[in-house]
Amino acid sequence: MALLTSIVVVPAAAGLACLLPLPRRILAALNILAFGVALALGVALLRRVLAQDVVTECHEFLYADALSAWMVLLTSAVSLGSALYAGRYVQRDLDDQTITPGRAREFFVLTPLFGAAMFLVVLANNLGVMWAAVEATALSSVLLVALYNRKNSLEAAWKYVMLGSLGLALALLGTVFVYAAACKNTSEPFPSFNWSHLMPLAHQLDPHLLKLAFVLALIGYGTKAGLAPMHTWLPDAHSEAPSPTSAMLSGASLKVAIYALLRFHILTAACLGSGFSRHLLLGFGLLSMLLAPPFILVQRNLKRMLAYSSLEHVGLICTGVALNTPLTIFGALLHMGYHALAKPVLFFAAGNIHQTFHSLQFRAIGSGVVKMLPVTGLLMGLGAVAAVGLPPFGLFFSELTVISGGLAAGQITVSVLILAALIASFCGVLQQLARILPGEPKTGQAHSGRPFDGALAMVLLLGGLLLFSVWLPAPLLRGIHQAAGIIGGRP
Amino acid sequence: MNAPSVSADLGSQLITLMAALMLVLQLLLVVENRVLTGIRLYAIQSLFLAGIAGVVAFFNNAVDVYIVAALTVLGKVVFLPWLLNRQVRRIQIVQEIEPLFNAPTAMLVCGGLTLLGYIVARPFTGLERLGNNTLAIAITLVLTGFFLMFNRRKALTQVLALLTVENGVMLAAIALTTYGMPLVVEFGIFFDVLVAVMILGILVYRIRESFASMDTSKLNQLKG
């Protein structure tokens, strides 16, 4: 059975099918179906990868190891949540005449294509194809960011696509340098550019070329991953996009870019030893973590605040990988998964708030969201508790794993910095949400008659988060360990 | 192929010449104020890129590279300029507004960037299999492309700048690896560039509609 091919083709086909003149309900259902199938296939892929380490397909065009399988799982989970939420969300926007029916169709076409591009990134064997797929994720999501066609969303989309493309041009140059290194070792005209072919040769590659390639890839894919100081597009795009897209950008797309960066890190580490790429990752990761809390504190817009919180988490993931002990890498990968389940809940709740109050400014929302939107408010509170890393939610454990791993490795300064940044963003997020969630609502604001909008998606994601926080199934745990082994180099 | 050394030498000189012309066109683009002329300059630059690929293909008998050259001609010399031209007509712009730096300053900056390109490429000159200093020119194209994007505020000129950066990267690929990237990658990049220009065109049009301007310096609402 063509497992890998289906993971890419099913969402792509669903996206194209949405071009047909079908009723909107069917379009929404097709989106859900596509990502549901992708999630099921992801589970099957995890089983296959555990059994035989590496799965390849289509003459080795597609390649999956435990790391890819893990990325497929979390991308499809986030996308499925978004698709479940999107049906009602788009309907409400249509009722409010915020978007036209044409734009709604655009949304249902582009979302699965965006998903398919992300799947191709993590399943591509060829590093050049991986680059093309990352560019495709940017291209398929930019019109989603611009969906509302307001001045601000157009500005956000323009910044997103220009900064993204500039960054990716550098990443392409980095990719070219890796290929040049591969060509240097052989006189064949077209040596294979496949990951499965490059990795065994890694130690023979030209170290100078790889160093330059890694720096370029770090800046390039780092821009797409929203690492500071290349993160400036991130709060704009996340705040102006429709909420299901914000959730996919933050929950999946940032991590997919990190995945691309990790592939370069693994290759460079295998060639040069881990020191060079590790230190660079550590610098950018810590900078992102330390830069986020002040911006969280001064934000006046709910979704921008959430975007800066994503910056914090992306920084933690990079730092965890950069500390380069089995424990911290494991923690970083675990954190990817938990963050992917927690952050969309917040964006969905923010979407409901936006549609009720017609603003995302804290001042305009005022206090008493829980009283006005009990379900949304409550779930948002829970999601926030999860996202800032309080027990019993998993982010607490993954953050603790990274910090304790850092301490065990003797990286006292780094661990203390991580802890300080986490505490600061913890205070920031809770303080900001305390302004809007509790209290009495402002008088004279219209009540929303539909309290359960989007609740299903939020409950499912939060439930999943809670379940996996207390109980990680044995195959999943093995999968993450195996993925951590791939990043850290096999013992 | 009877006298490989002579023909390879000729090929190498042709490539060096065409790469140098690509750089000249880039410099012209930096000081050119009319968008339509800019598009033509880009088309000619792409034609030289295709020419370089063609020379490589001819002297190495590489079918794959012929395909790349043909794709470049079709896509970047014919289709993209046509598309961009159509967009310019659709939004009716003729003249670029004042760039950030005036022409002499921009030239000076580009001179500096060229120098930088040569310095960056120096450690890798040993890897060049074709021409002289093609890698340095490629890196210079990338750097000046960035500068061009920074210097101009019209959305369409920024798109053009992005395209020249991409030309630079493709030149680097040929300079470093002789044959360029594997065909499947070239297809991927090619497809992405086409889609990117179409999507950017849509965005430019929408920005024009909403802001009654294409001046990206007016995109300054989102801060912090």
XYZ file of C-alpha atoms in Angstrom:
715
model
C 0.000 0.000 0.000
C 1.288 3.422 -0.917
C 1.178 4.889 2.548
C 3.417 7.926 2.158
C 1.968 8.848 -1.219
C -1.551 8.823 0.180
C -0.604 11.109 3.059
C 0.418 13.778 0.541
C -2.093 13.040 -2.192
C -5.286 12.749 -0.116
C -5.282 16.342 1.215
C -4.097 17.690 -2.139
C -6.918 15.873 -3.922
C -9.422 17.113 -1.346
C -8.237 20.661 -1.931
C -8.635 20.352 -5.673
C -12.028 18.677 -5.257
C -13.173 21.750 -3.340
C -12.818 23.709 -6.589
C -15.896 21.859 -7.844
C -19.218 23.625 -7.368
C -20.253 21.749 -4.254
C -22.339 23.005 -1.320
C -20.327 24.589 1.452
C -21.170 21.854 3.941
C -19.601 19.276 1.660
C -16.475 21.420 1.270
C -16.089 21.604 5.045
C -16.720 17.867 5.332
C -14.118 17.156 2.636
C -11.552 19.159 4.608
C -12.330 17.207 7.766
C -12.276 13.919 5.910
C -8.911 14.646 4.273
C -7.154 15.471 7.519
C -8.919 12.639 9.343
C -7.573 10.202 6.776
C -4.136 11.819 7.049
C -4.173 11.356 10.814
C -5.154 7.700 10.482
C -2.424 7.172 7.888
C 0.000 8.953 10.223
C -0.767 6.410 12.930
C -0.228 3.597 10.443
C 3.043 5.238 9.386
C 4.242 5.369 12.985
C 3.632 1.623 13.287
C 5.510 0.942 10.041
C 8.422 3.142 11.061
C 8.696 1.423 14.424
C 8.769 -1.937 12.681
C 11.292 -1.156 9.941
C 13.004 2.150 10.904
C 12.738 3.727 7.470
C 9.956 3.680 4.907
C 10.566 4.812 1.332
C 8.230 5.006 -1.629
C 8.076 6.035 -5.299
C 11.675 5.102 -6.120
C 12.791 6.650 -2.848
C 11.179 9.981 -3.713
C 9.356 9.889 -0.391
C 11.122 8.932 2.780
C 9.945 8.613 6.347
C 11.748 7.885 9.575
C 10.490 8.304 13.120
C 11.032 12.077 12.976
C 8.910 12.409 9.831
C 6.223 10.178 11.323
C 6.064 12.338 14.435
C 5.761 15.474 12.308
C 3.005 13.887 10.197
C 1.086 13.014 13.352
C 1.198 16.460 14.859
C 0.563 18.283 11.586
C -2.466 16.156 10.823
C -3.807 16.498 14.383
C -3.591 20.298 14.237
C -5.095 20.394 10.752
C -7.932 18.080 11.710
C -8.743 20.303 14.680
C -8.694 23.357 12.418
C -10.919 21.684 9.851
C -13.428 20.699 12.553
C -13.472 24.259 13.820
C -13.488 25.926 10.409
C -16.975 24.874 9.274
C -18.882 26.946 11.814
C -16.298 29.726 11.807
C -16.551 30.324 8.080
C -20.341 30.095 8.263
C -20.436 32.836 10.893
C -18.123 35.031 8.862
C -20.442 34.566 5.907
C -23.475 35.430 8.048
C -21.719 38.581 9.234
C -20.723 39.283 5.623
C -17.101 39.550 6.654
C -16.181 37.344 3.708
C -17.805 36.569 0.388
C -18.831 33.037 -0.692
C -15.925 33.083 -3.146
C -13.478 33.737 -0.337
C -15.051 30.920 1.679
C -14.413 28.520 -1.168
C -10.857 29.852 -1.436
C -10.414 28.973 2.223
C -11.606 25.389 1.776
C -9.434 24.906 -1.306
C -6.249 26.353 0.105
C -6.366 24.809 3.582
C -5.941 21.178 2.434
C -3.313 22.275 -0.097
C -1.442 23.999 2.726
C -1.677 20.747 4.692
C -0.499 18.670 1.735
C 2.526 20.946 1.272
C 3.435 20.495 4.934
C 3.174 16.725 4.588
C 5.422 16.856 1.532
C 8.042 18.819 3.499
C 8.325 16.151 6.144
C 8.136 13.228 3.735
C 10.397 14.457 0.914
C 13.617 12.522 0.569
C 15.326 15.035 -1.689
C 16.488 18.168 0.140
C 15.696 20.294 -2.917
C 12.153 18.965 -3.039
C 11.893 19.675 0.659
C 12.804 23.298 -0.082
C 10.225 23.521 -2.840
C 7.619 22.112 -0.467
C 8.462 24.659 2.243
C 8.028 27.410 -0.342
C 4.728 25.790 -1.286
C 3.535 25.993 2.330
C 4.264 29.721 2.272
C 2.517 30.226 -1.058
C -0.557 28.220 -0.133
C -0.978 30.020 3.171
C -0.390 33.605 2.060
C -3.802 34.001 0.463
C -5.310 32.450 3.591
C -3.634 35.170 5.647
C -5.075 37.752 3.257
C -8.516 36.146 3.299
C -10.350 39.027 4.983
C -8.948 41.466 2.442
C -8.746 44.207 5.036
C -5.878 46.656 4.881
C -4.190 45.047 7.850
C -4.514 41.525 6.551
C -3.078 42.547 3.179
C -0.167 44.202 4.914
C 0.385 41.090 7.027
C 0.208 38.849 3.968
C 2.660 41.027 2.053
C 5.173 41.000 4.895
C 4.700 37.271 5.339
C 5.282 36.390 1.708
C 8.124 38.857 1.112
C 10.086 38.019 4.261
C 9.286 34.343 3.796
C 10.464 34.335 0.180
C 13.624 36.272 0.962
C 14.413 33.845 3.742
C 13.627 30.901 1.548
C 15.847 32.266 -1.225
C 18.705 32.067 1.279
C 17.613 28.579 2.274
C 17.704 27.617 -1.398
C 21.239 28.931 -1.629
C 22.052 26.800 1.413
C 20.464 23.816 -0.303
C 22.592 24.495 -3.384
C 25.717 24.501 -1.223
C 24.815 21.114 0.233
C 24.320 19.779 -3.264
C 27.658 21.270 -4.287
C 29.225 19.374 -1.402
C 27.557 16.199 -2.628
C 28.813 16.846 -6.183
C 32.342 17.489 -5.044
C 32.738 13.911 -3.876
C 31.884 12.331 -7.151
C 32.362 12.777 -10.861
C 28.899 11.544 -11.723
C 26.821 14.250 -13.408
C 23.823 14.029 -11.101
C 24.650 12.521 -7.723
C 21.589 11.709 -5.697
C 20.365 14.545 -3.517
C 18.334 12.202 -1.371
C 18.541 12.329 2.367
C 18.947 8.567 2.517
C 21.940 8.869 0.180
C 23.552 11.951 1.775
C 23.462 10.881 5.412
C 25.841 7.906 5.108
C 28.267 10.161 3.197
C 27.933 13.072 5.606
C 31.385 12.728 7.139
C 33.028 12.915 3.683
C 31.350 16.163 2.684
C 33.249 19.442 2.491
C 32.957 21.007 5.962
C 33.307 24.605 4.707
C 30.437 24.225 2.304
C 28.268 22.602 4.933
C 29.002 25.338 7.447
C 27.931 28.018 4.992
C 24.925 25.917 4.009
C 23.822 25.554 7.608
C 24.104 29.284 8.307
C 22.030 30.063 5.213
C 19.464 27.399 6.095
C 19.291 28.694 9.649
C 18.477 32.205 8.474
C 16.170 30.937 5.725
C 14.157 28.265 7.457
C 14.546 30.200 10.720
C 12.597 33.042 9.123
C 9.824 30.633 8.257
C 9.981 29.111 11.750
C 9.673 32.559 13.263
C 12.968 32.502 15.152
C 14.022 35.896 16.515
C 15.212 38.261 15.075
C 13.574 37.121 11.806
C 10.181 36.755 13.475
C 8.724 40.149 12.561
C 6.179 38.719 10.127
C 4.905 36.204 12.680
C 2.669 38.301 14.951
C 1.196 40.105 11.935
C 0.345 36.971 9.989
C -0.949 35.094 13.030
C -3.164 37.928 14.143
C -4.631 38.839 10.755
C -5.275 35.338 9.439
C -8.617 33.643 10.065
C -8.418 31.682 13.306
C -8.273 28.162 11.802
C -5.340 29.318 9.681
C -3.648 30.971 12.668
C -3.923 27.656 14.460
C -2.323 25.796 11.555
C 0.411 28.401 11.156
C 1.291 28.327 14.816
C 0.574 24.691 15.584
C 2.017 23.046 12.499
C 3.710 25.338 9.994
C 6.299 26.748 12.425
C 7.255 23.227 13.436
C 7.490 22.045 9.869
C 10.003 24.835 9.218
C 11.911 23.740 12.304
C 11.874 20.224 10.903
C 13.550 21.455 7.712
C 16.132 23.255 9.818
C 16.663 20.127 11.916
C 17.508 18.109 8.798
C 20.315 20.571 8.067
C 21.384 20.425 11.700
C 21.547 16.630 11.627
C 23.578 16.658 8.411
C 25.968 19.356 9.627
C 26.401 17.641 12.981
C 27.172 14.337 11.269
C 29.866 16.066 9.213
C 31.405 18.552 11.622
C 30.418 17.255 15.020
C 27.499 18.857 16.736
C 29.320 21.902 18.110
C 28.935 24.344 15.236
C 25.237 24.056 14.425
C 24.329 23.479 18.059
C 25.726 26.772 19.254
C 24.009 28.721 16.503
C 20.692 27.034 17.279
C 21.194 27.746 20.955
C 21.787 31.440 20.305
C 18.717 31.886 18.132
C 16.573 29.718 20.409
C 17.499 31.596 23.565
C 17.103 34.962 21.843
C 13.585 33.998 20.766
C 12.733 32.843 24.270
C 14.038 35.974 25.928
C 12.547 38.347 23.376
C 9.022 36.941 23.628
C 7.990 37.785 27.238
C 8.357 41.584 27.024
C 6.334 41.590 23.823
C 3.673 39.378 25.413
C 3.362 41.868 28.230
C 2.860 44.943 26.076
C 0.486 43.456 23.489
C -2.929 45.023 23.160
C -4.214 42.468 20.691
C -5.210 38.969 21.800
C -3.948 37.017 18.793
C -0.689 38.986 18.588
C -0.118 38.045 22.202
C -0.713 34.398 21.338
C 1.711 34.709 18.419
C 4.460 35.951 20.698
C 3.738 33.030 22.994
C 4.378 30.779 19.970
C 7.711 32.530 19.526
C 8.539 31.519 23.085
C 7.672 27.893 22.409
C 9.580 27.761 19.124
C 12.572 29.141 20.997
C 12.248 26.450 23.647
C 12.117 23.710 21.017
C 15.297 25.003 19.370
C 17.034 25.414 22.699
C 16.092 21.905 23.708
C 17.561 20.492 20.513
C 20.636 22.684 20.885
C 21.398 21.425 24.373
C 21.931 18.152 22.566
C 21.448 15.603 25.289
C 19.017 12.715 24.719
C 16.786 14.079 27.463
C 16.550 17.644 26.166
C 15.960 16.561 22.569
C 13.249 14.210 23.758
C 11.748 17.074 25.752
C 11.875 19.390 22.733
C 10.087 16.873 20.500
C 7.496 16.195 23.167
C 7.029 19.934 23.525
C 6.353 20.231 19.793
C 3.496 17.782 20.135
C 1.964 19.276 23.271
C 2.224 22.802 21.922
C 0.572 21.658 18.713
C -2.406 20.460 20.738
C -2.606 23.410 23.133
C -2.075 26.498 20.975
C -4.887 25.875 18.440
C -7.385 25.802 21.333
C -6.353 29.335 22.237
C -6.595 30.517 18.644
C -10.040 28.928 18.240
C -11.246 30.621 21.401
C -9.769 33.886 20.159
C -11.666 33.349 16.905
C -14.953 32.988 18.788
C -14.169 36.107 20.800
C -13.328 37.981 17.611
C -16.605 37.028 15.993
C -18.615 38.005 19.075
C -16.894 41.281 19.944
C -15.726 42.143 16.418
C -12.344 43.083 17.778
C -9.246 41.453 19.182
C -8.110 44.462 21.184
C -8.146 43.691 24.901
C -9.696 47.062 25.604
C -12.567 46.547 23.192
C -13.237 43.041 24.490
C -13.309 44.234 28.073
C -13.704 41.869 30.998
C -16.186 39.098 31.632
C -15.661 36.900 28.607
C -16.408 33.825 30.735
C -19.810 35.236 31.652
C -20.686 36.094 28.080
C -19.196 33.074 26.338
C -19.021 30.468 29.097
C -17.819 27.551 27.003
C -15.272 29.505 25.001
C -14.052 31.394 28.050
C -13.627 28.272 30.116
C -11.833 26.372 27.368
C -9.613 29.373 26.714
C -8.699 29.491 30.387
C -7.824 25.797 30.345
C -5.879 26.196 27.117
C -3.942 29.108 28.598
C -3.147 27.104 31.723
C -1.873 24.358 29.445
C 0.113 26.683 27.186
C 1.958 28.459 29.992
C 3.058 25.090 31.320
C 1.048 24.343 34.418
C 0.381 20.751 35.470
C -1.489 18.514 34.795
C -0.955 19.492 31.147
C 1.944 18.005 29.241
C 3.784 21.234 28.483
C 4.735 21.302 32.148
C 6.452 17.945 31.794
C 8.161 18.721 28.501
C 9.466 22.054 29.790
C 10.671 20.378 32.941
C 12.361 17.674 30.868
C 14.294 20.267 28.872
C 15.326 22.232 31.965
C 16.337 19.200 33.994
C 18.169 17.773 30.993
C 20.021 21.072 30.690
C 20.908 21.047 34.377
C 22.063 17.451 34.164
C 24.325 18.381 31.271
C 25.868 21.117 33.378
C 24.352 23.946 31.321
C 23.367 25.944 34.384
C 23.228 29.375 32.734
C 21.137 28.193 29.823
C 18.742 26.323 32.081
C 18.290 29.330 34.339
C 17.660 31.554 31.321
C 15.054 29.118 30.006
C 13.373 29.010 33.379
C 13.361 32.796 33.689
C 11.917 33.255 30.206
C 9.237 30.644 30.837
C 8.226 32.228 34.126
C 8.109 35.672 32.544
C 5.892 34.533 29.670
C 3.787 32.558 32.157
C 3.088 35.751 34.075
C 2.578 37.700 30.860
C 0.002 35.407 29.293
C -1.983 34.897 32.482
C -1.912 38.579 33.358
C -3.154 39.522 29.902
C -5.927 36.935 29.912
C -6.920 37.952 33.441
C -7.914 41.288 31.906
C -10.557 39.738 29.706
C -11.691 36.384 31.080
C -13.067 37.023 34.607
C -15.274 39.834 35.847
C -18.486 41.422 34.740
C -19.106 42.047 31.053
C -19.442 45.589 29.820
C -23.080 46.531 29.590
C -24.663 47.015 26.237
C -22.747 44.322 24.396
C -24.742 41.905 22.323
C -24.977 38.330 23.508
C -23.960 35.574 21.208
C -26.678 32.997 20.822
C -24.387 30.134 19.893
C -22.306 29.169 22.892
C -21.124 25.831 21.539
C -19.539 27.056 18.314
C -16.231 25.353 17.791
C -16.434 23.651 21.169
C -16.015 20.198 19.654
C -12.604 20.967 18.134
C -11.396 22.644 21.303
C -12.610 19.857 23.580
C -11.076 17.197 21.339
C -7.668 18.907 21.257
C -7.666 19.679 24.985
C -8.896 16.161 25.755
C -6.135 14.734 23.592
C -3.599 16.939 25.322
C -4.787 15.845 28.745
C -4.871 12.184 27.743
C -1.372 12.220 26.272
C -0.104 14.228 29.229
C -0.924 11.464 31.668
C -0.578 8.511 29.343
C 1.757 8.311 26.358
C 1.042 5.110 24.440
C 4.091 2.882 24.257
C 4.481 3.030 20.431
C 4.284 6.839 20.477
C 6.864 7.011 23.231
C 9.156 4.705 21.296
C 8.594 6.769 18.175
C 9.592 10.002 19.906
C 12.650 8.337 21.426
C 13.635 7.064 18.013
C 13.157 10.548 16.529
C 15.283 12.030 19.309
C 17.927 9.461 18.452
C 17.916 10.625 14.834
C 18.488 14.244 15.854
C 21.063 13.491 18.518
C 22.959 11.008 16.387
C 22.630 7.349 17.185
C 24.636 6.165 20.157
C 33.990 16.960 -28.374
C 37.079 16.137 -30.427
C 39.210 18.727 -28.749
C 37.827 18.843 -25.270
C 40.343 21.291 -23.891
C 39.704 23.887 -26.593
C 35.927 23.534 -26.532
C 35.783 23.460 -22.751
C 37.848 26.626 -22.751
C 35.467 28.261 -25.178
C 32.511 27.148 -23.082
C 34.128 28.522 -19.981
C 34.698 31.890 -21.644
C 31.146 32.026 -22.934
C 29.823 31.304 -19.479
C 32.015 33.939 -17.878
C 30.876 36.462 -20.461
C 27.203 35.719 -19.994
C 27.485 35.725 -16.208
C 29.145 39.127 -16.382
C 26.335 40.383 -18.615
C 23.832 39.127 -16.049
C 25.551 41.321 -13.481
C 25.505 44.326 -15.817
C 21.776 43.872 -16.341
C 21.290 43.644 -12.598
C 23.066 46.981 -12.138
C 20.921 48.540 -14.848
C 17.866 47.211 -13.054
C 18.985 48.864 -9.833
C 19.017 52.313 -11.431
C 16.066 51.811 -13.772
C 12.997 53.756 -12.741
C 10.436 52.449 -15.212
C 8.834 49.190 -14.202
C 8.204 48.043 -17.779
C 11.867 48.466 -18.714
C 12.763 46.667 -15.505
C 10.711 43.687 -16.585
C 12.493 43.655 -19.957
C 15.881 43.794 -18.243
C 14.850 40.844 -16.099
C 13.781 38.913 -19.187
C 17.157 39.508 -20.835
C 18.971 38.518 -17.655
C 16.991 35.275 -17.577
C 17.842 34.723 -21.229
C 21.534 34.818 -20.355
C 20.898 32.360 -17.514
C 19.226 30.061 -20.012
C 22.195 30.645 -22.336
C 24.609 29.538 -19.638
C 22.560 26.395 -19.044
C 22.510 25.829 -22.810
C 26.310 26.131 -23.048
C 26.729 23.718 -20.169
C 24.341 21.290 -21.821
C 26.089 21.586 -25.196
C 29.617 21.004 -23.938
C 28.615 18.165 -21.620
C 25.962 16.560 -23.766
C 23.526 16.716 -20.881
C 19.903 16.316 -21.917
C 18.601 17.286 -18.484
C 20.306 20.651 -18.666
C 18.800 21.324 -22.106
C 15.410 20.831 -20.492
C 16.324 23.279 -17.744
C 17.460 25.818 -20.336
C 14.238 25.387 -22.295
C 12.172 25.759 -19.140
C 14.044 28.923 -18.258
C 13.364 30.422 -21.668
C 9.704 29.474 -21.606
C 9.082 30.496 -18.025
C 11.373 33.360 -17.200
C 11.974 34.928 -20.593
C 8.503 34.585 -22.068
C 5.812 33.757 -19.557
C 6.772 35.686 -16.401
C 7.577 38.964 -18.212
C 4.280 38.634 -20.074
C 2.457 38.062 -16.786
C 4.199 40.979 -15.101
C 3.532 43.233 -18.065
C -0.120 42.367 -17.920
C -0.201 43.195 -14.221
C 1.479 46.526 -14.823
C -1.119 47.384 -17.427
C -3.904 46.222 -15.183
C -2.897 48.503 -12.346
C -1.610 51.211 -14.667
C 1.716 52.287 -13.366
C 4.462 53.688 -15.482
C 6.943 55.404 -13.310
C 8.521 54.248 -10.106
C 8.472 56.792 -7.290
C 11.754 58.033 -5.894
C 13.825 55.148 -4.587
C 15.349 55.274 -1.129
C 18.832 55.896 -2.539
C 19.404 57.911 -5.708
C 21.118 56.316 -8.685
C 24.766 57.236 -7.930
C 24.489 56.149 -4.307
C 22.759 52.936 -5.335
C 25.584 52.265 -7.813
C 28.141 52.823 -5.098
C 26.323 50.446 -2.767
C 26.150 47.835 -5.517
C 29.871 48.243 -6.119
C 30.431 47.514 -2.454
C 28.129 44.507 -2.615
C 29.998 43.180 -5.652
C 33.219 43.416 -3.704
C 31.538 41.580 -0.833
C 30.313 38.913 -3.237
C 33.866 38.306 -4.421
C 35.155 38.104 -0.856
C 32.450 35.623 0.169
C 33.063 33.485 -2.902
C 36.859 33.465 -2.583
C 37.193 30.353 -0.378
C 35.045 28.414 -2.828
C 36.646 29.371 -6.123
C 38.370 26.009 -6.118
C 34.965 24.386 -6.435
C 33.965 26.253 -9.549
C 33.963 23.926 -12.452
C 32.913 26.435 -15.049
C 33.929 29.935 -15.962
C 35.774 32.358 -13.791
C 34.182 34.008 -10.827
C 30.697 32.805 -11.730
C 30.054 32.031 -8.079
C 31.116 35.533 -7.067
C 28.706 36.965 -9.623
C 25.939 34.689 -8.399
C 26.412 35.823 -4.810
C 26.561 39.435 -5.988
C 23.252 38.939 -7.792
C 21.702 37.666 -4.579
C 23.080 40.557 -2.531
C 22.148 43.270 -5.010
C 18.732 41.646 -5.354
C 18.245 42.107 -1.618
C 19.399 45.698 -1.927
C 17.037 46.310 -4.832
C 14.153 45.031 -2.767
C 15.140 47.274 0.086
C 15.648 50.305 -2.145
C 12.311 50.171 -3.939
C 8.916 50.596 -2.458
C 6.654 49.652 -5.317
C 5.302 46.178 -4.735
C 5.930 45.043 -8.307
C 9.553 46.163 -8.276
C 10.016 44.157 -5.100
C 8.669 41.115 -6.908
C 11.179 41.767 -9.675
C 13.956 42.011 -7.078
C 12.930 38.671 -5.631
C 13.094 37.132 -9.090
C 16.637 38.404 -9.654
C 17.649 36.882 -6.312
C 16.294 33.600 -7.590
C 18.291 34.012 -10.815
C 21.376 34.497 -8.674
C 20.717 31.299 -6.753
C 20.232 29.330 -9.955
C 23.501 30.727 -11.312
C 25.212 29.647 -8.100
C 23.794 26.164 -8.588
C 25.308 25.949 -12.081
C 28.603 27.487 -10.988
C 29.092 25.078 -8.124
C 27.778 21.846 -9.536
C 28.192 22.235 -13.321
C 24.891 20.591 -14.136
C 22.689 22.476 -11.730
C 20.246 20.753 -9.447
C 18.565 17.424 -10.249
C 15.696 17.828 -12.688
C 12.978 17.135 -10.135
C 14.300 19.956 -7.952
C 14.502 22.318 -10.922
C 10.891 21.508 -11.721
C 9.920 22.190 -8.122
C 11.706 25.531 -8.014
C 10.352 26.513 -11.411
C 6.794 25.703 -10.418
C 7.165 27.587 -7.125
C 8.468 30.693 -8.871
C 5.572 30.714 -11.341
C 2.992 30.265 -8.602
C 4.746 32.843 -6.437
C 4.540 35.496 -9.151
C 0.868 34.745 -9.755
C 0.044 34.941 -6.053
C 2.107 38.080 -5.572
C 0.254 39.530 -8.552
C -3.062 38.840 -6.871
C -1.798 40.439 -3.667
C -0.433 43.476 -5.474
C -3.787 43.931 -7.161
C -5.653 43.674 -3.870
C -3.254 46.065 -2.161
C -3.778 48.491 -5.018
C -7.548 48.210 -4.610
C -7.510 48.691 -0.852
C -4.818 51.300 -0.471
C -5.270 53.027 -3.826
C -1.497 52.719 -4.023
C 1.180 50.156 -4.582
C 3.604 51.887 -2.301
C 4.638 49.316 0.280
C 5.799 52.048 2.662
C 2.083 52.588 3.282
C 1.955 49.082 4.739
C 2.875 50.292 8.177
C -0.121 49.686 10.401
C 1.071 46.537 12.127
C 3.659 47.191 14.776
C 5.074 45.716 17.957
